[in-house]
Amino acid sequence: MNIPNMLREIDNFYEQKEEPVKGCLLALRTFILNYHEEITETWKYRMPIFCYKGKMFCYLWIHKKNQQPYVGIVEGRYIEHPLLIQEKRSRMKIMFIDPSEDLPLETIDEIFKMAMKYYK
């Protein structure tokens, strides 16, 4: 009996997106997972969440109003960076990513370094 390959919900999250958003999110996923050996990916709250040392660190999502992908920084409230936006969140801040541009890897690295200080 041939059972079709069933995508996990987390893989389906990426697969159902249209380009260039899909490619942008997959590139972000790869960058985040390769950023540190203690970062793992999990499916929580119906979104991809990345944990550092077992604690929620960041997540990927699409903004409802402008349909732009973003990286959500869980402990963003502690970080001051011009590209991090609070909106109506109490704990998290987000950084919009333009899917038609190269990923701002240096900026993401800068923000991640600041965020990791809160996971000691």
PDB file of C-alpha atoms in Angstrom:
ATOM      1  CA  MET A   1       0.000   0.000   0.000  1.00  0.00           C
ATOM      2  CA  ASN A   2       1.356   3.397  -0.984  1.00  0.00           C
ATOM      3  CA  ILE A   3       0.729   6.105   1.614  1.00  0.00           C
ATOM      4  CA  PRO A   4       1.161   9.656   0.290  1.00  0.00           C
ATOM      5  CA  ASN A   5       3.689  11.836   2.060  1.00  0.00           C
ATOM      6  CA  MET A   6       1.846  13.960   4.567  1.00  0.00           C
ATOM      7  CA  LEU A   7       3.408  17.319   5.276  1.00  0.00           C
ATOM      8  CA  ARG A   8       3.748  18.274   8.895  1.00  0.00           C
ATOM      9  CA  GLU A   9       1.746  21.369   9.837  1.00  0.00           C
ATOM     10  CA  ILE A  10       4.967  23.343  10.186  1.00  0.00           C
ATOM     11  CA  ASP A  11       6.117  22.406   6.672  1.00  0.00           C
ATOM     12  CA  ASN A  12       2.655  23.144   5.316  1.00  0.00           C
ATOM     13  CA  PHE A  13       2.892  26.667   6.807  1.00  0.00           C
ATOM     14  CA  TYR A  14       5.793  27.422   4.452  1.00  0.00           C
ATOM     15  CA  GLU A  15       4.525  25.434   1.458  1.00  0.00           C
ATOM     16  CA  GLN A  16       1.177  27.212   1.230  1.00  0.00           C
ATOM     17  CA  LYS A  17       2.771  30.657   0.863  1.00  0.00           C
ATOM     18  CA  GLU A  18       3.213  32.339  -2.508  1.00  0.00           C
ATOM     19  CA  GLU A  19       6.577  33.535  -3.792  1.00  0.00           C
ATOM     20  CA  PRO A  20       8.465  35.692  -2.905  1.00  0.00           C
ATOM     21  CA  VAL A  21       7.103  35.342   0.671  1.00  0.00           C
ATOM     22  CA  LYS A  22       7.636  31.562   0.671  1.00  0.00           C
ATOM     23  CA  GLY A  23      11.310  31.845  -0.298  1.00  0.00           C
ATOM     24  CA  CYS A  24      11.829  34.652   2.209  1.00  0.00           C
ATOM     25  CA  LEU A  25      10.340  32.617   5.073  1.00  0.00           C
ATOM     26  CA  LEU A  26      12.312  29.493   4.124  1.00  0.00           C
ATOM     27  CA  ALA A  27      15.543  31.525   3.990  1.00  0.00           C
ATOM     28  CA  LEU A  28      14.755  33.020   7.415  1.00  0.00           C
ATOM     29  CA  ARG A  29      14.022  29.517   8.764  1.00  0.00           C
ATOM     30  CA  THR A  30      17.398  28.265   7.541  1.00  0.00           C
ATOM     31  CA  PHE A  31      19.229  31.303   8.917  1.00  0.00           C
ATOM     32  CA  ILE A  32      17.577  30.987  12.348  1.00  0.00           C
ATOM     33  CA  LEU A  33      18.163  27.230  12.612  1.00  0.00           C
ATOM     34  CA  ASN A  34      21.820  27.675  11.661  1.00  0.00           C
ATOM     35  CA  TYR A  35      22.284  30.715  13.900  1.00  0.00           C
ATOM     36  CA  HIS A  36      23.050  28.734  17.052  1.00  0.00           C
ATOM     37  CA  GLU A  37      23.287  25.021  17.818  1.00  0.00           C
ATOM     38  CA  GLU A  38      20.784  25.371  20.674  1.00  0.00           C
ATOM     39  CA  ILE A  39      18.019  26.853  18.505  1.00  0.00           C
ATOM     40  CA  THR A  40      15.247  24.413  17.627  1.00  0.00           C
ATOM     41  CA  GLU A  41      12.026  24.802  15.675  1.00  0.00           C
ATOM     42  CA  THR A  42       8.623  23.825  16.995  1.00  0.00           C
ATOM     43  CA  TRP A  43       4.987  24.264  15.958  1.00  0.00           C
ATOM     44  CA  LYS A  44       3.092  26.212  18.596  1.00  0.00           C
ATOM     45  CA  TYR A  45       0.100  28.573  18.439  1.00  0.00           C
ATOM     46  CA  ARG A  46      -0.291  27.510  14.775  1.00  0.00           C
ATOM     47  CA  MET A  47       3.026  29.136  13.812  1.00  0.00           C
ATOM     48  CA  PRO A  48       6.724  28.229  13.562  1.00  0.00           C
ATOM     49  CA  ILE A  49       8.396  29.097  16.858  1.00  0.00           C
ATOM     50  CA  PHE A  50      12.135  28.950  17.389  1.00  0.00           C
ATOM     51  CA  CYS A  51      13.358  28.087  20.867  1.00  0.00           C
ATOM     52  CA  TYR A  52      16.755  28.876  22.349  1.00  0.00           C
ATOM     53  CA  LYS A  53      17.798  26.575  25.179  1.00  0.00           C
ATOM     54  CA  GLY A  54      14.214  25.295  25.274  1.00  0.00           C
ATOM     55  CA  LYS A  55      12.597  28.725  25.710  1.00  0.00           C
ATOM     56  CA  MET A  56      10.636  30.618  23.054  1.00  0.00           C
ATOM     57  CA  PHE A  57      13.059  32.962  21.279  1.00  0.00           C
ATOM     58  CA  CYS A  58      11.471  34.126  18.013  1.00  0.00           C
ATOM     59  CA  TYR A  59       8.823  33.227  15.470  1.00  0.00           C
ATOM     60  CA  LEU A  60       7.908  33.837  11.843  1.00  0.00           C
ATOM     61  CA  TRP A  61       4.577  35.241  10.740  1.00  0.00           C
ATOM     62  CA  ILE A  62       2.796  37.332   8.112  1.00  0.00           C
ATOM     63  CA  HIS A  63       1.367  40.710   9.165  1.00  0.00           C
ATOM     64  CA  LYS A  64      -2.406  40.778   8.771  1.00  0.00           C
ATOM     65  CA  LYS A  65      -2.653  44.356   7.462  1.00  0.00           C
ATOM     66  CA  ASN A  66       0.271  44.652   5.051  1.00  0.00           C
ATOM     67  CA  GLN A  67       0.823  40.926   4.288  1.00  0.00           C
ATOM     68  CA  GLN A  68       4.564  41.367   4.913  1.00  0.00           C
ATOM     69  CA  PRO A  69       6.563  38.594   6.603  1.00  0.00           C
ATOM     70  CA  TYR A  70       8.232  39.389   9.888  1.00  0.00           C
ATOM     71  CA  VAL A  71      10.423  37.960  12.606  1.00  0.00           C
ATOM     72  CA  GLY A  72       8.849  38.263  16.040  1.00  0.00           C
ATOM     73  CA  ILE A  73      11.307  38.604  18.917  1.00  0.00           C
ATOM     74  CA  VAL A  74       9.772  37.102  22.066  1.00  0.00           C
ATOM     75  CA  GLU A  75      11.715  39.241  24.570  1.00  0.00           C
ATOM     76  CA  GLY A  76      11.582  42.270  22.269  1.00  0.00           C
ATOM     77  CA  ARG A  77      10.284  44.566  25.007  1.00  0.00           C
ATOM     78  CA  TYR A  78      13.832  44.638  26.420  1.00  0.00           C
ATOM     79  CA  ILE A  79      15.492  45.538  23.137  1.00  0.00           C
ATOM     80  CA  GLU A  80      15.831  48.998  21.665  1.00  0.00           C
ATOM     81  CA  HIS A  81      16.448  48.837  17.924  1.00  0.00           C
ATOM     82  CA  PRO A  82      15.088  51.207  15.252  1.00  0.00           C
ATOM     83  CA  LEU A  83      13.727  48.330  13.125  1.00  0.00           C
ATOM     84  CA  LEU A  84      11.855  46.614  15.969  1.00  0.00           C
ATOM     85  CA  ILE A  85       8.201  47.610  16.256  1.00  0.00           C
ATOM     86  CA  GLN A  86       6.045  47.050  19.352  1.00  0.00           C
ATOM     87  CA  GLU A  87       2.556  47.755  17.949  1.00  0.00           C
ATOM     88  CA  LYS A  88       0.008  46.588  20.560  1.00  0.00           C
ATOM     89  CA  ARG A  89       2.134  43.756  21.926  1.00  0.00           C
ATOM     90  CA  SER A  90       3.229  43.868  25.545  1.00  0.00           C
ATOM     91  CA  ARG A  91       6.166  41.462  25.353  1.00  0.00           C
ATOM     92  CA  MET A  92       7.182  40.977  21.750  1.00  0.00           C
ATOM     93  CA  LYS A  93       8.487  43.243  19.037  1.00  0.00           C
ATOM     94  CA  ILE A  94       8.592  42.509  15.338  1.00  0.00           C
ATOM     95  CA  MET A  95      10.922  43.251  12.469  1.00  0.00           C
ATOM     96  CA  PHE A  96       9.382  43.430   9.007  1.00  0.00           C
ATOM     97  CA  ILE A  97      11.236  41.694   6.208  1.00  0.00           C
ATOM     98  CA  ASP A  98      10.859  42.809   2.587  1.00  0.00           C
ATOM     99  CA  PRO A  99      10.513  39.535   0.646  1.00  0.00           C
ATOM    100  CA  SER A 100      11.715  41.149  -2.587  1.00  0.00           C
ATOM    101  CA  GLU A 101      15.036  42.245  -1.040  1.00  0.00           C
ATOM    102  CA  ASP A 102      18.039  40.326   0.286  1.00  0.00           C
ATOM    103  CA  LEU A 103      17.631  39.318   3.918  1.00  0.00           C
ATOM    104  CA  PRO A 104      19.144  41.913   6.297  1.00  0.00           C
ATOM    105  CA  LEU A 105      21.278  39.232   7.970  1.00  0.00           C
ATOM    106  CA  GLU A 106      23.594  41.669   9.773  1.00  0.00           C
ATOM    107  CA  THR A 107      20.611  43.446  11.324  1.00  0.00           C
ATOM    108  CA  ILE A 108      18.962  40.180  12.347  1.00  0.00           C
ATOM    109  CA  ASP A 109      22.272  39.037  13.847  1.00  0.00           C
ATOM    110  CA  GLU A 110      22.530  42.305  15.802  1.00  0.00           C
ATOM    111  CA  ILE A 111      18.987  41.889  17.195  1.00  0.00           C
ATOM    112  CA  PHE A 112      19.493  38.189  17.992  1.00  0.00           C
ATOM    113  CA  LYS A 113      22.682  38.985  19.927  1.00  0.00           C
ATOM    114  CA  MET A 114      20.758  41.518  22.019  1.00  0.00           C
ATOM    115  CA  ALA A 115      17.876  39.068  22.558  1.00  0.00           C
ATOM    116  CA  MET A 116      20.116  36.163  23.615  1.00  0.00           C
ATOM    117  CA  LYS A 117      21.299  38.137  26.641  1.00  0.00           C
ATOM    118  CA  TYR A 118      17.873  37.490  28.204  1.00  0.00           C
ATOM    119  CA  TYR A 119      18.262  33.698  28.092  1.00  0.00           C
ATOM    120  CA  LYS A 120      21.142  33.153  30.529  1.00  0.00           C
TER     121      LYS A 120
END
